[in-house]
Coordinates of N, CA and C in Angstrom, one line a residue:
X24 N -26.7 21.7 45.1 CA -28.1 21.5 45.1 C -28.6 20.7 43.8
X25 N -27.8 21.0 42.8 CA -28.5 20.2 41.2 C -27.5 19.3 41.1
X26 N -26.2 18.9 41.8 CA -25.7 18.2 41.8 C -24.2 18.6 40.5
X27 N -23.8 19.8 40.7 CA -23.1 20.5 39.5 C -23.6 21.2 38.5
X28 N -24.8 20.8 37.6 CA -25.3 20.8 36.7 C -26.0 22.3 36.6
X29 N -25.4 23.2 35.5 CA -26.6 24.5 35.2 C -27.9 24.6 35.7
X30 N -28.4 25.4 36.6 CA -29.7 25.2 36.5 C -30.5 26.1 35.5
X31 N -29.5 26.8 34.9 CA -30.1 28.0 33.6 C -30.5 26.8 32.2
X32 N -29.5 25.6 32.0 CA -29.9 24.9 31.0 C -30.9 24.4 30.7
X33 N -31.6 24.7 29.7 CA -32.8 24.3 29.1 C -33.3 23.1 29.0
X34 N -34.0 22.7 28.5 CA -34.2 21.0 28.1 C -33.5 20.8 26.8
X35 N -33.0 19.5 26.6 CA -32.8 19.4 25.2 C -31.3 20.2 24.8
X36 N -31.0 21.1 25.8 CA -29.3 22.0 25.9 C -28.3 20.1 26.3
X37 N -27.3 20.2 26.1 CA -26.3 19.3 26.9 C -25.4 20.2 28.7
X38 N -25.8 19.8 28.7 CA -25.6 20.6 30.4 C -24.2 19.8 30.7
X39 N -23.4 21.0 31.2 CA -22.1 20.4 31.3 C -22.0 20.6 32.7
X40 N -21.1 20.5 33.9 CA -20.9 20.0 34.8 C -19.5 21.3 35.1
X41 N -20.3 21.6 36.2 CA -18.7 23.0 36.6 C -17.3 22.3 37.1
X42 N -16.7 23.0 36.4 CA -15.5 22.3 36.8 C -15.3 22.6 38.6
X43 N -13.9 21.3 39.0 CA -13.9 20.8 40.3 C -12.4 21.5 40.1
X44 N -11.9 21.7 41.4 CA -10.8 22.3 41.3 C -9.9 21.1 41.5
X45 N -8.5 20.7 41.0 CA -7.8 19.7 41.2 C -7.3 18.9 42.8
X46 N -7.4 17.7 42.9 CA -7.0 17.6 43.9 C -6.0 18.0 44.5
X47 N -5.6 18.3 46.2 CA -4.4 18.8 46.4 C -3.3 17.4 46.0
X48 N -2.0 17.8 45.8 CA -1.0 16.8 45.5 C -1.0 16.1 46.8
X49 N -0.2 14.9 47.1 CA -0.2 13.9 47.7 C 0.9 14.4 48.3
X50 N 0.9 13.9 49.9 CA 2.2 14.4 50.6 C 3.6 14.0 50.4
X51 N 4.4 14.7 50.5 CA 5.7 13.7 49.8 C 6.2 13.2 51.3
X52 N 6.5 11.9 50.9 CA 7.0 10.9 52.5 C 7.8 11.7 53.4
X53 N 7.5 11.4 54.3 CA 8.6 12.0 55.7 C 9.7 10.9 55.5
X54 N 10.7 11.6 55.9 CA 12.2 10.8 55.9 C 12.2 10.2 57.9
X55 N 11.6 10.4 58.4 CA 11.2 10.5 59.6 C 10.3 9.0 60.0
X56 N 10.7 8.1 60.8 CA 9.7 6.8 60.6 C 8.8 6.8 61.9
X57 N 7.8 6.1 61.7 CA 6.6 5.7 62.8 C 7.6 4.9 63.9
X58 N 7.3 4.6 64.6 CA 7.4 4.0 65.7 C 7.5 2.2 65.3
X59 N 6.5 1.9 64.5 CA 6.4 0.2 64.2 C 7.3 0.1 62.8
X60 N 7.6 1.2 62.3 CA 8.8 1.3 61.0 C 10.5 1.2 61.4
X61 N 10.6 2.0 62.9 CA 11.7 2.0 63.4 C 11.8 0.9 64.3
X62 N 11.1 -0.1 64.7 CA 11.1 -1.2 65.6 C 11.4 -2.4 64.6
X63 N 10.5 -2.7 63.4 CA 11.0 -3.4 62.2 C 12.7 -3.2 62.0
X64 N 13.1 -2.2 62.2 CA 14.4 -2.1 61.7 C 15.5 -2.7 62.6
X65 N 15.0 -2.4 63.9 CA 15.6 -2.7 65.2 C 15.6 -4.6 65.2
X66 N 16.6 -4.9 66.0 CA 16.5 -6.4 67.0 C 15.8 -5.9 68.3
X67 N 14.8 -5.6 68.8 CA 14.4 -5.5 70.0 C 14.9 -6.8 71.0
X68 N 15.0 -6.6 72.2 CA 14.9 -7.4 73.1 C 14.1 -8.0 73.8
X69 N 13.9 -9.5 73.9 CA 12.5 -9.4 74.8 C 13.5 -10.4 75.7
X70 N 12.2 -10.3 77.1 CA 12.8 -10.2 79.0 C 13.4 -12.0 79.0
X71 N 13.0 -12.5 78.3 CA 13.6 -14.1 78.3 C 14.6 -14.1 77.3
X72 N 15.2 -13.5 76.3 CA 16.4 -13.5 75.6 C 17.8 -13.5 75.9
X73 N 17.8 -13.0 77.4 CA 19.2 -13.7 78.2 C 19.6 -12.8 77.5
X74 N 20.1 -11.7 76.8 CA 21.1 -10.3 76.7 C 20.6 -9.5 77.6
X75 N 21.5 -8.8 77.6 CA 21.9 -7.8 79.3 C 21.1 -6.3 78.3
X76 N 21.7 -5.9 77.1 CA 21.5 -4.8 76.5 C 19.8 -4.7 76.3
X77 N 19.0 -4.2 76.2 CA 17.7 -3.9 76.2 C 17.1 -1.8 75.6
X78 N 16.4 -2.0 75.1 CA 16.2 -0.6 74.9 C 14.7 -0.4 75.3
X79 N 14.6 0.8 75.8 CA 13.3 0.8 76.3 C 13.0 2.4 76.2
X80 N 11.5 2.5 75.3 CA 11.2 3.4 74.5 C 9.9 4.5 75.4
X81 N 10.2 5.4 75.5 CA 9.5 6.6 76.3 C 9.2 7.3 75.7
X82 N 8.6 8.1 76.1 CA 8.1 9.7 75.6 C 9.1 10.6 75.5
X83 N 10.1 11.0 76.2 CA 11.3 11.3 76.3 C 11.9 11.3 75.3
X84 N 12.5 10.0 75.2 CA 13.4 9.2 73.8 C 12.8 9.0 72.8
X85 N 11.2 9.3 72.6 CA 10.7 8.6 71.0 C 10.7 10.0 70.2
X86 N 11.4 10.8 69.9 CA 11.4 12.0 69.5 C 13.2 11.7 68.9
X87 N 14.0 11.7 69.9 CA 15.2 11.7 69.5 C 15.3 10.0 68.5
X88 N 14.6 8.9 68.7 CA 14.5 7.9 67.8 C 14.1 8.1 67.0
X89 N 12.8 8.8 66.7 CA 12.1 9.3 65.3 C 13.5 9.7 64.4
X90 N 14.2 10.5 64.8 CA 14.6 11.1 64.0 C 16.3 11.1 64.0
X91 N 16.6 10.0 64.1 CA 17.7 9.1 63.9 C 18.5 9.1 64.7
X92 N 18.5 10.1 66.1 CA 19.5 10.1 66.7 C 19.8 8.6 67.3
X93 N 20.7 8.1 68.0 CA 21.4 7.1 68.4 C 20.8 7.0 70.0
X94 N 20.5 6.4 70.8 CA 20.3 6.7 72.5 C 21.4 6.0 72.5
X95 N 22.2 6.3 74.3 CA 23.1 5.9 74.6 C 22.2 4.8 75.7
X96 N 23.1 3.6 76.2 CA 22.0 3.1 77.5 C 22.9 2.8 78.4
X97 N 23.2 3.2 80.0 CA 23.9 2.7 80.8 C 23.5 1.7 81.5
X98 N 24.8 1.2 82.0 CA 24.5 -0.4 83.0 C 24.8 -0.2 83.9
X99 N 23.4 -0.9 84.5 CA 23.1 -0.5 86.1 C 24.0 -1.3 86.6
X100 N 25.0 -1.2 87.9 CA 25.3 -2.2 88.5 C 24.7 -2.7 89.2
X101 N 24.8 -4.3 89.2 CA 23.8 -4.9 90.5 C 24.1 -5.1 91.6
X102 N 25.3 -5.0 92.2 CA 25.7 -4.7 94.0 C 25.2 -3.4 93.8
X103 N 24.8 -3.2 95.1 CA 24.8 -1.9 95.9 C 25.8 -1.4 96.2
X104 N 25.9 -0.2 96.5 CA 27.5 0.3 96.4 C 27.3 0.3 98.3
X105 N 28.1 -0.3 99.4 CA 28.7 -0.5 100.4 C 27.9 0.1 101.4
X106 N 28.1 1.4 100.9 CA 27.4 2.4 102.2 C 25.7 2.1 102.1
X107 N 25.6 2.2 101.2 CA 24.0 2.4 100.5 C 23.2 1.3 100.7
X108 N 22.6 0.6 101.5 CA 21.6 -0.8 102.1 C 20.3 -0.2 101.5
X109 N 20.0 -1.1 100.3 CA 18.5 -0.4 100.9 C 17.7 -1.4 101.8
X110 N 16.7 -0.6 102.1 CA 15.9 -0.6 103.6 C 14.9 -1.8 102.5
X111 N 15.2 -3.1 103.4 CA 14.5 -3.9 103.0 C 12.6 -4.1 103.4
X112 N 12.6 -3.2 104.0 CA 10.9 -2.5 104.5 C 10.4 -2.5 103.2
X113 N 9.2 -3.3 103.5 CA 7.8 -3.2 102.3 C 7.1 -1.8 103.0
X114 N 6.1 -1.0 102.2 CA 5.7 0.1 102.2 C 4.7 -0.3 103.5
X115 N 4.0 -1.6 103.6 CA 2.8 -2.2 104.6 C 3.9 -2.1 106.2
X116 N 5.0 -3.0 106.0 CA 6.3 -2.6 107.4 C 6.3 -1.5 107.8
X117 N 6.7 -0.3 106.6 CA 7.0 0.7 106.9 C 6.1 1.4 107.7
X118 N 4.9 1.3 107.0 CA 3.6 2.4 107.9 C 2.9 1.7 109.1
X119 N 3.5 0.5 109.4 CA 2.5 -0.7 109.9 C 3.5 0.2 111.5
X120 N 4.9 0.1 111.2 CA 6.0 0.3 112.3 C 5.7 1.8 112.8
X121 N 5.2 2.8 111.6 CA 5.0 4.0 112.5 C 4.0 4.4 113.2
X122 N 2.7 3.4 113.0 CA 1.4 3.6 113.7 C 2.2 2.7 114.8
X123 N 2.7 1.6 115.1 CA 3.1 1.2 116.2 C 3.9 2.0 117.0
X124 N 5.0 2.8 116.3 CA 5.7 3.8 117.4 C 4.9 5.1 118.3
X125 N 3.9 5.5 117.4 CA 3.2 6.2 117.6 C 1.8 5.6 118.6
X126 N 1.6 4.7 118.6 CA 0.8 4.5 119.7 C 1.9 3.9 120.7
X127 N 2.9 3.4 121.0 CA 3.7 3.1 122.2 C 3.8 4.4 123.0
X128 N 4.4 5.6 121.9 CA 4.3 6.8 122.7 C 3.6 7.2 123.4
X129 N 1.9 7.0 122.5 CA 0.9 7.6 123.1 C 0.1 6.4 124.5
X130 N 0.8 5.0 124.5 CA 0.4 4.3 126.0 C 1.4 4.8 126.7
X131 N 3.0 5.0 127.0 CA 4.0 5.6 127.6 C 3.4 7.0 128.3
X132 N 2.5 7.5 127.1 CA 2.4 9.3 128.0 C 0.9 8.7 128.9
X133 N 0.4 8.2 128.6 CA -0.8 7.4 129.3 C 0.0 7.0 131.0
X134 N 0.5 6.1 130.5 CA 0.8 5.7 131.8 C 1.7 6.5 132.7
X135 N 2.3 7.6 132.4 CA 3.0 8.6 132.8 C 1.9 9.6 133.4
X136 N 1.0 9.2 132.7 CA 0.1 10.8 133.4 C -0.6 10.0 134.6
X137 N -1.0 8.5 134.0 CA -1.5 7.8 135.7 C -0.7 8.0 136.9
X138 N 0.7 7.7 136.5 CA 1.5 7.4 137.6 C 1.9 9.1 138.2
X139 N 1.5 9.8 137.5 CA 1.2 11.5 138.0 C 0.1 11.7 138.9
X140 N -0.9 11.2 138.2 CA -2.3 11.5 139.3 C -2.6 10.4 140.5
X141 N -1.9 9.3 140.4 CA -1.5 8.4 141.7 C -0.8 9.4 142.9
X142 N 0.6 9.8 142.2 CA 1.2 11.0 143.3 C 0.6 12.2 143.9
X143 N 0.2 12.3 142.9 CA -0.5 14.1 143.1 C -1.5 13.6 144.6
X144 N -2.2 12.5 143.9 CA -3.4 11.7 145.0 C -3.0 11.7 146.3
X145 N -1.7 10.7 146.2 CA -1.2 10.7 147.5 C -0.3 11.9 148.1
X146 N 0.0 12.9 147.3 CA 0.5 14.0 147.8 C -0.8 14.7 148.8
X147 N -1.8 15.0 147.9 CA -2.7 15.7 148.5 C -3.3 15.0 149.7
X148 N -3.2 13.2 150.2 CA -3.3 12.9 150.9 C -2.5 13.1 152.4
X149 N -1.5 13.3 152.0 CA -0.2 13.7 152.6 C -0.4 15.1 153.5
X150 N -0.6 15.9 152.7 CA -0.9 17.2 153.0 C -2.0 17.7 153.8
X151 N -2.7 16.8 153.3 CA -4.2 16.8 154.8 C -3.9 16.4 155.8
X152 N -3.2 15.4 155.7 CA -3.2 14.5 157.2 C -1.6 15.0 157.8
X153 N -1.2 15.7 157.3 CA -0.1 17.0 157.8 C -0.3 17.4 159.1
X154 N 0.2 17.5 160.3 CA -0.2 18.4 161.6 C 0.9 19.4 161.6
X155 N 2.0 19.7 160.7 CA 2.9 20.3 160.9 C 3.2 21.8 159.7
X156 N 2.6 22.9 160.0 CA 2.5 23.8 158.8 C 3.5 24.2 158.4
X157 N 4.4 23.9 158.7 CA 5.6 24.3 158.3 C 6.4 22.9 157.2
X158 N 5.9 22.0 157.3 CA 6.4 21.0 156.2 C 5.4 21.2 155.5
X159 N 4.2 21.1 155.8 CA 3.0 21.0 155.1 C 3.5 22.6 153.9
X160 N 3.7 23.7 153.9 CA 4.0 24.6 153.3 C 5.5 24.5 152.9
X161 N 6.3 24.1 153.0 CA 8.0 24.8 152.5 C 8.2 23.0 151.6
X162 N 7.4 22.1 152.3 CA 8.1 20.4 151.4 C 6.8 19.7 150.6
X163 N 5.7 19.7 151.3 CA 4.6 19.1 150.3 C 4.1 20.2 149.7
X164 N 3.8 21.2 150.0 CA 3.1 22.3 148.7 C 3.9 22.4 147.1
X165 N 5.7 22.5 147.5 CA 6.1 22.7 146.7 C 5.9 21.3 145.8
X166 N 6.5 20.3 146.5 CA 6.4 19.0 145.4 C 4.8 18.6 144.7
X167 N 4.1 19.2 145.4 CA 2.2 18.9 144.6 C 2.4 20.3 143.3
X168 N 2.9 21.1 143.7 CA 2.9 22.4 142.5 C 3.7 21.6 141.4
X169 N 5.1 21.2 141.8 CA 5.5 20.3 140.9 C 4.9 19.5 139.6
X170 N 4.5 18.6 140.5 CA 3.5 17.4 140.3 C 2.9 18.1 139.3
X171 N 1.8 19.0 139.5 CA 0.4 19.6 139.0 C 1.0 20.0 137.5
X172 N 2.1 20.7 137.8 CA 3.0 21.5 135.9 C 3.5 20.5 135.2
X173 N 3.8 19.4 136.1 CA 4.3 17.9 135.2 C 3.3 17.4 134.7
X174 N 1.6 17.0 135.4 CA 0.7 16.2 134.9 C 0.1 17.2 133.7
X175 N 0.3 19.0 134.2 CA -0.3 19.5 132.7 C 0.2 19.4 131.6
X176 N 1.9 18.9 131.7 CA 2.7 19.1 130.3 C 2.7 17.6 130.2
X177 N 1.9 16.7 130.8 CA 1.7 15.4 129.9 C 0.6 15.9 129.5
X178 N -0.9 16.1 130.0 CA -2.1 16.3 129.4 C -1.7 16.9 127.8
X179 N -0.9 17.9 128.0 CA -0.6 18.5 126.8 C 0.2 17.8 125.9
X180 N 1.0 17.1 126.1 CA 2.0 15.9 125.4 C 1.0 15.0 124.5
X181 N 0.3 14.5 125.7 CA -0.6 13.3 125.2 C -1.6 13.7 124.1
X182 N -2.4 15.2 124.1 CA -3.0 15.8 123.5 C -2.4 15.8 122.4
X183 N -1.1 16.1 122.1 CA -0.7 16.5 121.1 C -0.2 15.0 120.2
X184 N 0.0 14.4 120.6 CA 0.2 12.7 120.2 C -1.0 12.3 119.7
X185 N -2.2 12.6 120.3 CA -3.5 11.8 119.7 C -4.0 12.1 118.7
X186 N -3.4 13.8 118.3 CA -3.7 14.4 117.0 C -2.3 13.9 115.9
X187 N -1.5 13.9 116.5 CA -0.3 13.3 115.5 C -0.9 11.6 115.0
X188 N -1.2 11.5 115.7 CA -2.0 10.0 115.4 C -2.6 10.2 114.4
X189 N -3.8 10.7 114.6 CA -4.9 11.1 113.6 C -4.1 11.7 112.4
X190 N -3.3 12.7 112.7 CA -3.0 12.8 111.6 C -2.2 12.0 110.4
X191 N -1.2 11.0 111.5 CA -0.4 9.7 110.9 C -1.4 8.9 109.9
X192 N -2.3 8.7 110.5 CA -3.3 8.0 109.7 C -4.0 8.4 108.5
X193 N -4.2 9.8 108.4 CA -4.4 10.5 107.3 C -3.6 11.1 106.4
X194 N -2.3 11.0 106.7 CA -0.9 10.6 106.0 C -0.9 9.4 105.0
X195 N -0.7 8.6 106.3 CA -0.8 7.3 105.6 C -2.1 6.7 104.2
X196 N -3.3 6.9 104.6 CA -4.0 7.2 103.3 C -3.9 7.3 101.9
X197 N -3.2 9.0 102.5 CA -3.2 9.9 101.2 C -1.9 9.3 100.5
X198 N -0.9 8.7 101.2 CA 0.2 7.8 100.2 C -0.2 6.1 100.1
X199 N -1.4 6.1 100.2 CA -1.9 4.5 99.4 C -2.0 3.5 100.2
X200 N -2.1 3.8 101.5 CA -2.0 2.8 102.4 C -3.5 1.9 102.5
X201 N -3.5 0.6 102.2 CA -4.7 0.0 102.5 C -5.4 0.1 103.8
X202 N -6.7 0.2 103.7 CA -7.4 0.0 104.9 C -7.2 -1.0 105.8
X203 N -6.9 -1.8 105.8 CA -6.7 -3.7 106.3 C -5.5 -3.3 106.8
X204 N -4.5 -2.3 106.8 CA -2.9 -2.7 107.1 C -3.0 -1.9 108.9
X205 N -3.8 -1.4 109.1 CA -3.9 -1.3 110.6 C -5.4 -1.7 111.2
X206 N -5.6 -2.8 111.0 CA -7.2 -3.0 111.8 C -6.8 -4.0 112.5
X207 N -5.9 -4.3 112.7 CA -5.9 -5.1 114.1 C -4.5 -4.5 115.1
X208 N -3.7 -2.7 114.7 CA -3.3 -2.0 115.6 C -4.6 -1.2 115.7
X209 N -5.3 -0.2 115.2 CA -6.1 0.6 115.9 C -7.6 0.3 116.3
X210 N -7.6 1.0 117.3 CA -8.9 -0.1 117.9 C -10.0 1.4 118.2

């Protein structure tokens, strides 16, 4: 508040100043270097220098560099090893091909359930215009009962595909797929 100075001293007293306690001592250097101290030391690599050896510094590794360890670095080979192709599919191929498989499926169960209710149609037509109750019961009843457990296990099929759909597409999404990469498959 007085800026050090007594405030008991009088006028005309010499007013002396409270002592300050000493500064703390100054840190003694780390044997340990910065990151732009250990790079100075280094020949780094840069990507047009035509050497194969390169070092490349991480979160990982900047801890064992700090503190002199050595990194080891291995060399990638550049063939592929025989068995191993990789799948030359761009990520856009990849998801572009499964919304395509996925709706082939889902026009295949489509036209499968038409070509059900075509039959069934003409079954039931069959069966009316029947004069004989004994085929009408033991040969067309059975093959329409048929028919009817087939068209429900597509309804059900196809049901289940349009949600696999839906959900393919909200798959797809959530792993980064652009909007634009199906607008001219889904309609």
């Amino acid at each position: 508040m007085f800026g050090g100075l007594n405030p008991i001293a009088t006028f005309g007293e010499t007013q002396s100043r409270t002592s300050t306690p000493p500064p703390d001592p100054s840190p003694t250097p780390s044997s340990r270097k910065n990151l732009s101290e250990y790079a100075r030391g280094r020949d780094l690599q840069s990507a047009s220098s035509g050497q194969k050896k390169s070092l490349l510094i991480t979160n990982e590794n900047l801890e064992g560099l700090a503190s002199g360890v050595e990194l080891t670095s291995v060399a990638v080979p550049t063939d592929p090893k025989p068995g191993a192709k990789a799948s030359p599919e761009t990520p856009r191929d990849y998801w572009r091909g499964r919304v395509k498989a996925q709706q082939d499926k889902i026009r295949t169960l489509e036209d499968d359930n038409n070509l059900k209710d075509q039959e069934i149609s003409r079954l039931w037509t069959l069966f009316y215009s029947c004069n004989e109750p004994e085929v009408r019961e033991n040969d067309i009843r059975i093959r329409l009962k048929q028919k009817l457990i087939d068209r429900t296990r597509l309804r059900s099929e196809l049901k289940t595909a349009h949600l696999d759909f839906k959900e393919l597409l909200v798959e797809a999404r959530r792993n980064g797929v652009l909007p634009g990469w199906f607008r001219d498959l889904v309609k």
